[in-house]
Amino acid sequence: VLVSTMPRMRPDLPKGKLGQCCKTRPDFIKAWEKWRGQVSKLECSAFWIQCSHQKTRDGLKNLLHIMMGNIKDLTAATSHWLELFASHFLYIRPFTVGFEGMHHLAQKCIQLKPSFDTNGLTGLLNGILSENPEVVLAECTKKFGPWMVTHCMELLAADNDYADIMLHEERPNFGGISIEELHRLVYAQVLCSHSSTWQIAPTYLSSCLNQGLGLLEILLLKQPIQDNRLVLKTLELCRLYELENVGTNIMKIAGCYHWKHGRKGTGVYWFQQAHDKVRLDRIAQQLFERIGKSVADDNFKQWEGLLELLGSDIGSAGGLEFLHRYRDFKRSLQQALEGRTGEAARQTVEFLIQLMRNPSTPQRFWLPLLHDSV
């Protein structure tokens, strides 16, 4: 009954939880004193005389002393200083506020219940309660991983001007970067080392204004370009972080790789996406040289497939414009020779005139064009 009526300073309680809700501090103090009075009255109850079982009687009395906030019984009933620390807020000092009071209480509890843990929790909590950001950062660095260290600084800097200056001050011994940026770079490197987490690293690198963007460019340029899906993901990150030049270089690298390994169509596609007019012109020159050796129809069919892969957007194909027009002329001429439609013959004449008038038409094609015109 006493547990179910124990005052709780909160608007409401979840279903099934014991306690009596108090919405204001005066109401809570009044209910708290009344409840403690009811607990103390049980000390004089006739029940203790009627209870013949020694262990039951001792256990119930011990429970009453704990609920009344007897420090001796609380110390004996707890096994860790954190348990003793929390019991003070429940049964002795429910209105303890401020880090100074909490730190003093924590030191007292540690003296009563010394802790020999090796997980660094005691040192970390001691640093937090003493409002010492250096101790907190040192304990996190010593005992926890880079994720914890990186994100704990966000909490340290909140509403703490001293910690904010300490963490964001650029330090010459760190290469001109701050403590916060240093740990973010360390965590980003951990993420970069695995194929399933490297895409998270740009989030941290982009927030490091001194060295992060440079490392982000290196990270994106080092991603494999064999898989087009991975290339597309990398390009999306370039777009997200406004690294257009890096994205263009990645497309050029992908184009060179696929072209070198015999995937001509994929290579040309990436060159077009990168608007790489220089390399597209080189490809056109190679085709000119190959075709110029023999402009026979059989030779035409060998390179026609590659030209088809270049697409119909001539403007992005650079020096390949002539080859597109020559391909259209050959197709129209073939249809005219087969006598399919009169329209095909008229188109053939128009294509031929355009090619003959075009100053970019290579001289090696003049004789084949004259032959086709006849």
mmCIF file of C-alpha atoms in Angstrom:
data_model
loop_
_atom_site.group_PDB
_atom_site.id
_atom_site.type_symbol
_atom_site.label_atom_id
_atom_site.label_comp_id
_atom_site.label_asym_id
_atom_site.label_seq_id
_atom_site.Cartn_x
_atom_site.Cartn_y
_atom_site.Cartn_z
ATOM 1 C CA VAL A 1 0.000 0.000 0.000
ATOM 2 C CA LEU A 2 2.822 2.423 0.860
ATOM 3 C CA VAL A 3 4.635 1.769 -2.413
ATOM 4 C CA SER A 4 1.451 2.314 -4.393
ATOM 5 C CA THR A 5 0.905 5.703 -2.673
ATOM 6 C CA MET A 6 4.505 6.912 -2.828
ATOM 7 C CA PRO A 7 4.490 10.483 -4.281
ATOM 8 C CA ARG A 8 5.921 11.019 -7.788
ATOM 9 C CA MET A 9 6.466 14.509 -9.156
ATOM 10 C CA ARG A 10 5.164 14.062 -12.711
ATOM 11 C CA PRO A 11 1.945 14.783 -14.646
ATOM 12 C CA ASP A 12 0.947 11.137 -14.953
ATOM 13 C CA LEU A 13 2.234 7.584 -14.717
ATOM 14 C CA PRO A 14 2.190 4.812 -17.315
ATOM 15 C CA LYS A 15 -0.486 2.213 -16.851
ATOM 16 C CA GLY A 16 0.524 -0.397 -14.282
ATOM 17 C CA LYS A 17 3.156 1.793 -12.544
ATOM 18 C CA LEU A 18 2.783 2.398 -8.811
ATOM 19 C CA GLY A 19 2.796 5.824 -7.181
ATOM 20 C CA GLN A 20 0.811 9.001 -6.632
ATOM 21 C CA CYS A 21 1.255 11.833 -9.158
ATOM 22 C CA CYS A 22 1.987 15.402 -8.014
ATOM 23 C CA LYS A 23 2.085 18.112 -10.683
ATOM 24 C CA THR A 24 3.574 20.946 -8.534
ATOM 25 C CA ARG A 25 6.406 21.118 -6.050
ATOM 26 C CA PRO A 26 4.247 22.278 -3.079
ATOM 27 C CA ASP A 27 1.837 19.402 -3.671
ATOM 28 C CA PHE A 28 4.734 16.975 -3.825
ATOM 29 C CA ILE A 29 6.309 18.257 -0.573
ATOM 30 C CA LYS A 30 2.981 17.996 1.234
ATOM 31 C CA ALA A 31 2.338 14.479 -0.047
ATOM 32 C CA TRP A 32 5.965 13.497 0.670
ATOM 33 C CA GLU A 33 5.781 14.551 4.325
ATOM 34 C CA LYS A 34 2.433 12.817 4.749
ATOM 35 C CA TRP A 35 3.739 9.639 3.191
ATOM 36 C CA ARG A 36 6.902 9.608 5.339
ATOM 37 C CA GLY A 37 4.728 10.133 8.422
ATOM 38 C CA GLN A 38 2.698 7.060 7.484
ATOM 39 C CA VAL A 39 5.889 5.040 7.052
ATOM 40 C CA SER A 40 7.283 6.166 10.428
ATOM 41 C CA LYS A 41 4.042 5.205 12.232
ATOM 42 C CA LEU A 42 4.614 1.607 11.204
ATOM 43 C CA GLU A 43 7.625 1.527 13.525
ATOM 44 C CA CYS A 44 5.193 1.476 16.473
ATOM 45 C CA SER A 45 2.783 -0.996 14.931
ATOM 46 C CA ALA A 46 1.619 -4.000 16.952
ATOM 47 C CA PHE A 47 2.434 -6.153 13.923
ATOM 48 C CA TRP A 48 6.081 -6.494 15.029
ATOM 49 C CA ILE A 49 4.968 -8.249 18.234
ATOM 50 C CA GLN A 50 2.606 -10.530 16.334
ATOM 51 C CA CYS A 51 5.207 -11.440 13.684
ATOM 52 C CA SER A 52 7.042 -14.473 15.033
ATOM 53 C CA HIS A 53 9.339 -15.028 12.028
ATOM 54 C CA GLN A 54 12.623 -13.278 12.772
ATOM 55 C CA LYS A 55 13.881 -12.928 9.172
ATOM 56 C CA THR A 56 10.528 -11.595 7.930
ATOM 57 C CA ARG A 57 10.420 -9.064 10.743
ATOM 58 C CA ASP A 58 14.023 -7.925 10.115
ATOM 59 C CA GLY A 59 13.450 -7.705 6.363
ATOM 60 C CA LEU A 60 10.317 -5.582 6.699
ATOM 61 C CA LYS A 61 11.974 -3.268 9.215
ATOM 62 C CA ASN A 62 14.939 -2.865 6.864
ATOM 63 C CA LEU A 63 12.528 -1.994 4.047
ATOM 64 C CA LEU A 64 10.865 0.657 6.212
ATOM 65 C CA HIS A 65 14.225 2.193 7.120
ATOM 66 C CA ILE A 66 15.179 2.371 3.429
ATOM 67 C CA MET A 67 11.876 4.060 2.531
ATOM 68 C CA MET A 68 12.432 6.555 5.359
ATOM 69 C CA GLY A 69 15.894 7.404 3.950
ATOM 70 C CA ASN A 70 18.110 5.895 6.644
ATOM 71 C CA ILE A 71 21.601 6.336 5.191
ATOM 72 C CA LYS A 72 23.021 3.370 7.113
ATOM 73 C CA ASP A 73 20.433 0.957 5.742
ATOM 74 C CA LEU A 74 20.666 2.462 2.228
ATOM 75 C CA THR A 75 24.431 1.932 2.254
ATOM 76 C CA ALA A 76 24.048 -1.652 3.414
ATOM 77 C CA ALA A 77 21.345 -2.427 0.827
ATOM 78 C CA THR A 78 23.275 -1.116 -2.206
ATOM 79 C CA SER A 79 26.260 -2.751 -3.890
ATOM 80 C CA HIS A 80 27.515 0.093 -6.108
ATOM 81 C CA TRP A 81 27.964 3.796 -5.559
ATOM 82 C CA LEU A 82 25.555 4.539 -8.426
ATOM 83 C CA GLU A 83 22.792 2.635 -6.645
ATOM 84 C CA LEU A 84 23.465 4.600 -3.462
ATOM 85 C CA PHE A 85 23.579 7.819 -5.513
ATOM 86 C CA ALA A 86 20.168 7.122 -7.076
ATOM 87 C CA SER A 87 18.638 6.089 -3.722
ATOM 88 C CA HIS A 88 19.438 9.537 -2.317
ATOM 89 C CA PHE A 89 17.196 11.148 -4.961
ATOM 90 C CA LEU A 90 14.406 8.673 -4.217
ATOM 91 C CA TYR A 91 14.358 8.675 -0.417
ATOM 92 C CA ILE A 92 16.500 11.541 0.966
ATOM 93 C CA ARG A 93 17.010 14.503 -1.399
ATOM 94 C CA PRO A 94 14.355 14.427 -4.118
ATOM 95 C CA PHE A 95 14.919 18.112 -5.018
ATOM 96 C CA THR A 96 18.676 18.007 -5.509
ATOM 97 C CA VAL A 97 19.562 20.261 -8.467
ATOM 98 C CA GLY A 98 22.776 21.651 -9.922
ATOM 99 C CA PHE A 99 25.963 19.857 -10.849
ATOM 100 C CA GLU A 100 27.808 21.124 -7.799
ATOM 101 C CA GLY A 101 25.407 19.448 -5.351
ATOM 102 C CA MET A 102 25.278 16.271 -7.438
ATOM 103 C CA HIS A 103 29.085 16.112 -7.664
ATOM 104 C CA HIS A 104 29.455 16.502 -3.903
ATOM 105 C CA LEU A 105 26.869 13.761 -3.349
ATOM 106 C CA ALA A 106 28.602 11.486 -5.888
ATOM 107 C CA GLN A 107 31.951 11.913 -4.091
ATOM 108 C CA LYS A 108 30.306 11.003 -0.808
ATOM 109 C CA CYS A 109 28.722 7.883 -2.341
ATOM 110 C CA ILE A 110 32.035 6.827 -3.915
ATOM 111 C CA GLN A 111 33.700 7.055 -0.501
ATOM 112 C CA LEU A 112 30.986 4.893 1.052
ATOM 113 C CA LYS A 113 30.927 2.444 -1.859
ATOM 114 C CA PRO A 114 34.339 2.446 -3.564
ATOM 115 C CA SER A 115 34.215 1.222 -7.163
ATOM 116 C CA PHE A 116 36.994 -0.752 -8.826
ATOM 117 C CA ASP A 117 35.407 -1.036 -12.270
ATOM 118 C CA THR A 118 37.655 -0.840 -15.308
ATOM 119 C CA ASN A 119 35.074 0.330 -17.846
ATOM 120 C CA GLY A 120 35.696 4.031 -17.163
ATOM 121 C CA LEU A 121 32.111 4.785 -16.151
ATOM 122 C CA THR A 122 33.044 6.208 -12.754
ATOM 123 C CA GLY A 123 35.646 8.551 -14.185
ATOM 124 C CA LEU A 124 33.289 9.648 -16.967
ATOM 125 C CA LEU A 125 30.405 10.415 -14.608
ATOM 126 C CA ASN A 126 32.759 12.167 -12.225
ATOM 127 C CA GLY A 127 33.933 14.396 -15.072
ATOM 128 C CA ILE A 128 30.359 15.142 -16.127
ATOM 129 C CA LEU A 129 29.192 16.027 -12.621
ATOM 130 C CA SER A 130 32.267 18.190 -11.995
ATOM 131 C CA GLU A 131 31.640 19.986 -15.308
ATOM 132 C CA ASN A 132 35.171 19.228 -16.456
ATOM 133 C CA PRO A 133 35.171 18.731 -20.250
ATOM 134 C CA GLU A 134 38.871 17.757 -20.320
ATOM 135 C CA VAL A 135 38.230 14.819 -17.986
ATOM 136 C CA VAL A 136 35.147 13.725 -19.921
ATOM 137 C CA LEU A 137 37.008 13.835 -23.241
ATOM 138 C CA ALA A 138 40.017 12.013 -21.794
ATOM 139 C CA GLU A 139 37.859 9.235 -20.321
ATOM 140 C CA CYS A 140 35.910 8.818 -23.569
ATOM 141 C CA THR A 141 39.127 8.677 -25.605
ATOM 142 C CA LYS A 142 40.664 6.143 -23.220
ATOM 143 C CA LYS A 143 37.697 3.835 -22.710
ATOM 144 C CA PHE A 144 35.328 4.205 -25.668
ATOM 145 C CA GLY A 145 35.452 4.028 -29.442
ATOM 146 C CA PRO A 146 35.733 6.898 -31.956
ATOM 147 C CA TRP A 147 31.948 7.130 -32.425
ATOM 148 C CA MET A 148 31.454 7.901 -28.714
ATOM 149 C CA VAL A 149 34.309 10.404 -28.677
ATOM 150 C CA THR A 150 33.001 12.212 -31.768
ATOM 151 C CA HIS A 151 29.457 12.593 -30.512
ATOM 152 C CA CYS A 152 30.217 13.298 -26.869
ATOM 153 C CA MET A 153 31.738 16.621 -27.938
ATOM 154 C CA GLU A 154 28.363 17.730 -29.250
ATOM 155 C CA LEU A 155 26.967 17.287 -25.728
ATOM 156 C CA LEU A 156 29.975 18.898 -24.052
ATOM 157 C CA ALA A 157 29.654 22.082 -26.098
ATOM 158 C CA ALA A 158 25.935 22.496 -25.393
ATOM 159 C CA ASP A 159 25.331 25.467 -23.051
ATOM 160 C CA ASN A 160 28.992 25.480 -22.034
ATOM 161 C CA ASP A 161 31.016 28.387 -23.416
ATOM 162 C CA TYR A 162 34.317 27.135 -22.029
ATOM 163 C CA ALA A 163 33.914 23.681 -23.570
ATOM 164 C CA ASP A 164 32.737 25.223 -26.849
ATOM 165 C CA ILE A 165 35.883 27.362 -27.104
ATOM 166 C CA MET A 166 38.140 24.488 -26.051
ATOM 167 C CA LEU A 167 36.736 22.068 -28.640
ATOM 168 C CA HIS A 168 36.537 24.513 -31.572
ATOM 169 C CA GLU A 169 39.796 26.407 -31.086
ATOM 170 C CA GLU A 170 42.265 25.772 -33.928
ATOM 171 C CA ARG A 171 45.510 24.343 -32.552
ATOM 172 C CA PRO A 172 48.902 24.576 -34.318
ATOM 173 C CA ASN A 173 50.066 21.273 -32.823
ATOM 174 C CA PHE A 174 47.106 19.573 -34.549
ATOM 175 C CA GLY A 175 47.958 21.023 -37.938
ATOM 176 C CA GLY A 176 45.690 24.029 -37.552
ATOM 177 C CA ILE A 177 42.518 22.058 -36.823
ATOM 178 C CA SER A 178 40.399 21.878 -33.676
ATOM 179 C CA ILE A 179 39.959 18.979 -31.260
ATOM 180 C CA GLU A 180 36.451 18.384 -32.594
ATOM 181 C CA GLU A 181 37.627 18.258 -36.204
ATOM 182 C CA LEU A 182 40.500 15.948 -35.286
ATOM 183 C CA HIS A 183 38.207 13.337 -33.753
ATOM 184 C CA ARG A 184 35.710 13.637 -36.592
ATOM 185 C CA LEU A 185 38.500 12.961 -39.075
ATOM 186 C CA VAL A 186 39.606 9.934 -37.042
ATOM 187 C CA TYR A 187 36.079 8.520 -37.006
ATOM 188 C CA ALA A 188 35.653 9.255 -40.720
ATOM 189 C CA GLN A 189 38.801 7.256 -41.455
ATOM 190 C CA VAL A 190 37.367 4.322 -39.504
ATOM 191 C CA LEU A 191 34.204 4.500 -41.617
ATOM 192 C CA CYS A 192 36.223 4.747 -44.842
ATOM 193 C CA SER A 193 38.025 1.501 -44.102
ATOM 194 C CA HIS A 194 34.953 -0.681 -44.756
ATOM 195 C CA SER A 195 32.903 -1.021 -47.915
ATOM 196 C CA SER A 196 29.588 -0.993 -46.043
ATOM 197 C CA THR A 197 30.226 2.228 -44.080
ATOM 198 C CA TRP A 198 32.322 4.471 -46.357
ATOM 199 C CA GLN A 199 29.202 6.251 -47.637
ATOM 200 C CA ILE A 200 28.598 7.594 -44.094
ATOM 201 C CA ALA A 201 32.060 9.160 -43.913
ATOM 202 C CA PRO A 202 31.217 12.187 -46.141
ATOM 203 C CA THR A 203 28.730 13.350 -43.492
ATOM 204 C CA TYR A 204 31.599 13.840 -41.050
ATOM 205 C CA LEU A 205 34.240 14.956 -43.564
ATOM 206 C CA SER A 206 32.007 17.691 -44.969
ATOM 207 C CA SER A 207 31.668 19.219 -41.485
ATOM 208 C CA CYS A 208 35.470 19.557 -41.178
ATOM 209 C CA LEU A 209 36.136 22.826 -42.964
ATOM 210 C CA ASN A 210 39.946 22.800 -42.790
ATOM 211 C CA GLN A 211 40.940 19.328 -43.990
ATOM 212 C CA GLY A 212 37.677 17.464 -44.402
ATOM 213 C CA LEU A 213 36.782 18.565 -47.929
ATOM 214 C CA GLY A 214 40.208 17.636 -49.273
ATOM 215 C CA LEU A 215 39.978 14.171 -47.704
ATOM 216 C CA LEU A 216 36.436 13.843 -49.037
ATOM 217 C CA GLU A 217 37.675 14.427 -52.588
ATOM 218 C CA ILE A 218 40.392 11.806 -52.104
ATOM 219 C CA LEU A 219 37.830 9.344 -50.716
ATOM 220 C CA LEU A 220 35.477 9.769 -53.677
ATOM 221 C CA LEU A 221 38.254 9.543 -56.264
ATOM 222 C CA LYS A 222 39.544 6.295 -54.713
ATOM 223 C CA GLN A 223 36.238 4.445 -55.022
ATOM 224 C CA PRO A 224 36.218 1.505 -57.487
ATOM 225 C CA ILE A 225 34.861 2.333 -60.931
ATOM 226 C CA GLN A 226 34.377 -1.221 -62.227
ATOM 227 C CA ASP A 227 30.740 -1.330 -61.093
ATOM 228 C CA ASN A 228 28.528 1.314 -62.699
ATOM 229 C CA ARG A 229 26.107 1.206 -59.750
ATOM 230 C CA LEU A 230 28.901 2.162 -57.365
ATOM 231 C CA VAL A 231 29.985 4.920 -59.734
ATOM 232 C CA LEU A 232 26.453 6.313 -59.714
ATOM 233 C CA LYS A 233 26.433 6.309 -55.890
ATOM 234 C CA THR A 234 29.749 8.144 -55.837
ATOM 235 C CA LEU A 235 28.456 10.710 -58.334
ATOM 236 C CA GLU A 236 25.366 11.238 -56.196
ATOM 237 C CA LEU A 237 27.621 12.093 -53.252
ATOM 238 C CA CYS A 238 29.533 14.516 -55.475
ATOM 239 C CA ARG A 239 26.282 16.201 -56.406
ATOM 240 C CA LEU A 240 25.115 16.279 -52.788
ATOM 241 C CA TYR A 241 28.290 18.011 -51.598
ATOM 242 C CA GLU A 242 28.618 20.232 -54.705
ATOM 243 C CA LEU A 243 31.867 18.656 -55.923
ATOM 244 C CA GLU A 244 31.220 18.977 -59.644
ATOM 245 C CA ASN A 245 34.892 18.841 -60.675
ATOM 246 C CA VAL A 246 35.418 15.637 -58.690
ATOM 247 C CA GLY A 247 32.332 14.093 -60.311
ATOM 248 C CA THR A 248 33.617 15.026 -63.776
ATOM 249 C CA ASN A 249 37.012 13.438 -63.041
ATOM 250 C CA ILE A 250 35.326 10.254 -61.796
ATOM 251 C CA MET A 251 33.321 9.985 -65.027
ATOM 252 C CA LYS A 252 36.507 10.457 -67.065
ATOM 253 C CA ILE A 253 38.312 7.785 -65.034
ATOM 254 C CA ALA A 254 35.376 5.386 -65.494
ATOM 255 C CA GLY A 255 35.363 6.097 -69.233
ATOM 256 C CA CYS A 256 39.088 5.371 -69.559
ATOM 257 C CA TYR A 257 38.773 2.158 -67.559
ATOM 258 C CA HIS A 258 35.920 0.719 -69.624
ATOM 259 C CA TRP A 259 37.478 1.826 -72.918
ATOM 260 C CA LYS A 260 40.788 0.201 -71.952
ATOM 261 C CA HIS A 261 39.057 -3.072 -71.067
ATOM 262 C CA GLY A 262 37.164 -3.315 -74.332
ATOM 263 C CA ARG A 263 33.792 -1.970 -73.210
ATOM 264 C CA LYS A 264 33.776 0.768 -75.830
ATOM 265 C CA GLY A 265 30.130 1.720 -75.507
ATOM 266 C CA THR A 266 30.294 2.163 -71.718
ATOM 267 C CA GLY A 267 33.496 4.145 -72.075
ATOM 268 C CA VAL A 268 31.953 6.515 -74.621
ATOM 269 C CA TYR A 269 28.892 6.914 -72.378
ATOM 270 C CA TRP A 270 30.991 8.146 -69.448
ATOM 271 C CA PHE A 271 33.013 10.445 -71.731
ATOM 272 C CA GLN A 272 29.777 11.977 -72.922
ATOM 273 C CA GLN A 273 28.494 12.409 -69.365
ATOM 274 C CA ALA A 274 31.745 14.171 -68.476
ATOM 275 C CA HIS A 275 31.528 16.335 -71.625
ATOM 276 C CA ASP A 276 35.073 15.178 -72.389
ATOM 277 C CA LYS A 277 35.407 16.630 -75.896
ATOM 278 C CA VAL A 278 39.148 15.908 -76.029
ATOM 279 C CA ARG A 279 38.798 12.149 -75.626
ATOM 280 C CA LEU A 280 35.713 11.964 -77.825
ATOM 281 C CA ASP A 281 37.680 13.736 -80.555
ATOM 282 C CA ARG A 282 40.460 11.175 -80.134
ATOM 283 C CA ILE A 283 37.927 8.386 -80.549
ATOM 284 C CA ALA A 284 36.639 10.094 -83.680
ATOM 285 C CA GLN A 285 40.169 10.359 -85.015
ATOM 286 C CA GLN A 286 40.722 6.640 -84.432
ATOM 287 C CA LEU A 287 37.531 5.882 -86.326
ATOM 288 C CA PHE A 288 38.594 8.207 -89.151
ATOM 289 C CA GLU A 289 41.906 6.410 -89.456
ATOM 290 C CA ARG A 290 40.279 2.990 -89.323
ATOM 291 C CA ILE A 291 37.634 3.871 -91.872
ATOM 292 C CA GLY A 292 40.035 5.791 -94.062
ATOM 293 C CA LYS A 293 42.024 2.642 -94.732
ATOM 294 C CA SER A 294 38.977 1.103 -96.339
ATOM 295 C CA VAL A 295 35.560 2.701 -96.750
ATOM 296 C CA ALA A 296 34.022 -0.531 -97.898
ATOM 297 C CA ASP A 297 30.597 -1.523 -96.612
ATOM 298 C CA ASP A 298 32.076 -4.419 -94.612
ATOM 299 C CA ASN A 299 34.400 -2.066 -92.794
ATOM 300 C CA PHE A 300 31.510 0.343 -92.275
ATOM 301 C CA LYS A 301 29.534 -2.348 -90.443
ATOM 302 C CA GLN A 302 32.447 -2.981 -88.055
ATOM 303 C CA TRP A 303 32.406 0.517 -86.606
ATOM 304 C CA GLU A 304 28.696 1.256 -87.165
ATOM 305 C CA GLY A 305 27.776 -0.519 -83.924
ATOM 306 C CA LEU A 306 30.076 1.703 -81.868
ATOM 307 C CA LEU A 307 28.756 4.783 -83.607
ATOM 308 C CA GLU A 308 25.215 3.668 -82.785
ATOM 309 C CA LEU A 309 26.139 3.515 -79.108
ATOM 310 C CA LEU A 310 27.200 7.143 -79.208
ATOM 311 C CA GLY A 311 23.533 8.119 -79.402
ATOM 312 C CA SER A 312 21.713 10.700 -81.465
ATOM 313 C CA ASP A 313 22.866 13.724 -79.425
ATOM 314 C CA ILE A 314 25.506 14.882 -81.863
ATOM 315 C CA GLY A 315 26.264 18.037 -79.952
ATOM 316 C CA SER A 316 27.795 16.084 -77.060
ATOM 317 C CA ALA A 317 29.865 13.860 -79.346
ATOM 318 C CA GLY A 318 32.417 16.502 -80.393
ATOM 319 C CA GLY A 319 34.409 15.398 -83.451
ATOM 320 C CA LEU A 320 32.042 12.498 -84.122
ATOM 321 C CA GLU A 321 29.482 14.769 -85.769
ATOM 322 C CA PHE A 322 30.696 13.933 -89.254
ATOM 323 C CA LEU A 323 30.513 10.166 -88.601
ATOM 324 C CA HIS A 324 26.906 10.488 -87.479
ATOM 325 C CA ARG A 325 26.012 12.331 -90.667
ATOM 326 C CA TYR A 326 27.922 9.828 -92.816
ATOM 327 C CA ARG A 327 26.118 6.955 -91.095
ATOM 328 C CA ASP A 328 22.729 8.563 -91.863
ATOM 329 C CA PHE A 329 23.782 9.029 -95.478
ATOM 330 C CA LYS A 330 24.824 5.366 -95.845
ATOM 331 C CA ARG A 331 21.556 4.147 -94.372
ATOM 332 C CA SER A 332 19.489 6.361 -96.626
ATOM 333 C CA LEU A 333 21.565 5.317 -99.668
ATOM 334 C CA GLN A 334 21.014 1.643 -98.877
ATOM 335 C CA GLN A 335 17.240 2.196 -98.682
ATOM 336 C CA ALA A 336 17.313 4.097 -101.986
ATOM 337 C CA LEU A 337 19.269 1.324 -103.694
ATOM 338 C CA GLU A 338 16.744 -1.220 -102.451
ATOM 339 C CA GLY A 339 14.033 0.982 -104.005
ATOM 340 C CA ARG A 340 11.890 1.102 -100.897
ATOM 341 C CA THR A 341 10.571 4.679 -101.228
ATOM 342 C CA GLY A 342 11.134 7.784 -103.293
ATOM 343 C CA GLU A 343 11.480 9.724 -100.082
ATOM 344 C CA ALA A 344 14.650 7.734 -99.256
ATOM 345 C CA ALA A 345 16.236 8.898 -102.524
ATOM 346 C CA ARG A 346 15.453 12.536 -101.809
ATOM 347 C CA GLN A 347 16.891 12.227 -98.298
ATOM 348 C CA THR A 348 20.015 10.607 -99.694
ATOM 349 C CA VAL A 349 20.550 13.575 -102.016
ATOM 350 C CA GLU A 350 20.069 16.016 -99.122
ATOM 351 C CA PHE A 351 22.535 14.115 -96.904
ATOM 352 C CA LEU A 352 25.065 13.987 -99.733
ATOM 353 C CA ILE A 353 24.837 17.736 -100.365
ATOM 354 C CA GLN A 354 25.279 18.446 -96.644
ATOM 355 C CA LEU A 355 28.383 16.268 -96.488
ATOM 356 C CA MET A 356 29.919 17.800 -99.626
ATOM 357 C CA ARG A 357 29.311 21.337 -98.375
ATOM 358 C CA ASN A 358 30.529 20.635 -94.849
ATOM 359 C CA PRO A 359 34.109 21.999 -94.487
ATOM 360 C CA SER A 360 34.836 19.433 -91.741
ATOM 361 C CA THR A 361 34.428 16.498 -94.152
ATOM 362 C CA PRO A 362 37.856 14.730 -94.275
ATOM 363 C CA GLN A 363 39.542 14.571 -97.661
ATOM 364 C CA ARG A 364 39.830 10.799 -97.478
ATOM 365 C CA PHE A 365 36.035 10.619 -97.763
ATOM 366 C CA TRP A 366 35.792 12.787 -100.872
ATOM 367 C CA LEU A 367 36.389 9.957 -103.322
ATOM 368 C CA PRO A 368 33.962 7.498 -101.616
ATOM 369 C CA LEU A 369 31.317 10.248 -101.567
ATOM 370 C CA LEU A 370 31.813 10.911 -105.280
ATOM 371 C CA HIS A 371 31.511 7.191 -105.928
ATOM 372 C CA ASP A 372 28.301 6.999 -103.901
ATOM 373 C CA SER A 373 26.908 10.062 -105.645
ATOM 374 C CA VAL A 374 27.282 8.356 -109.019
#
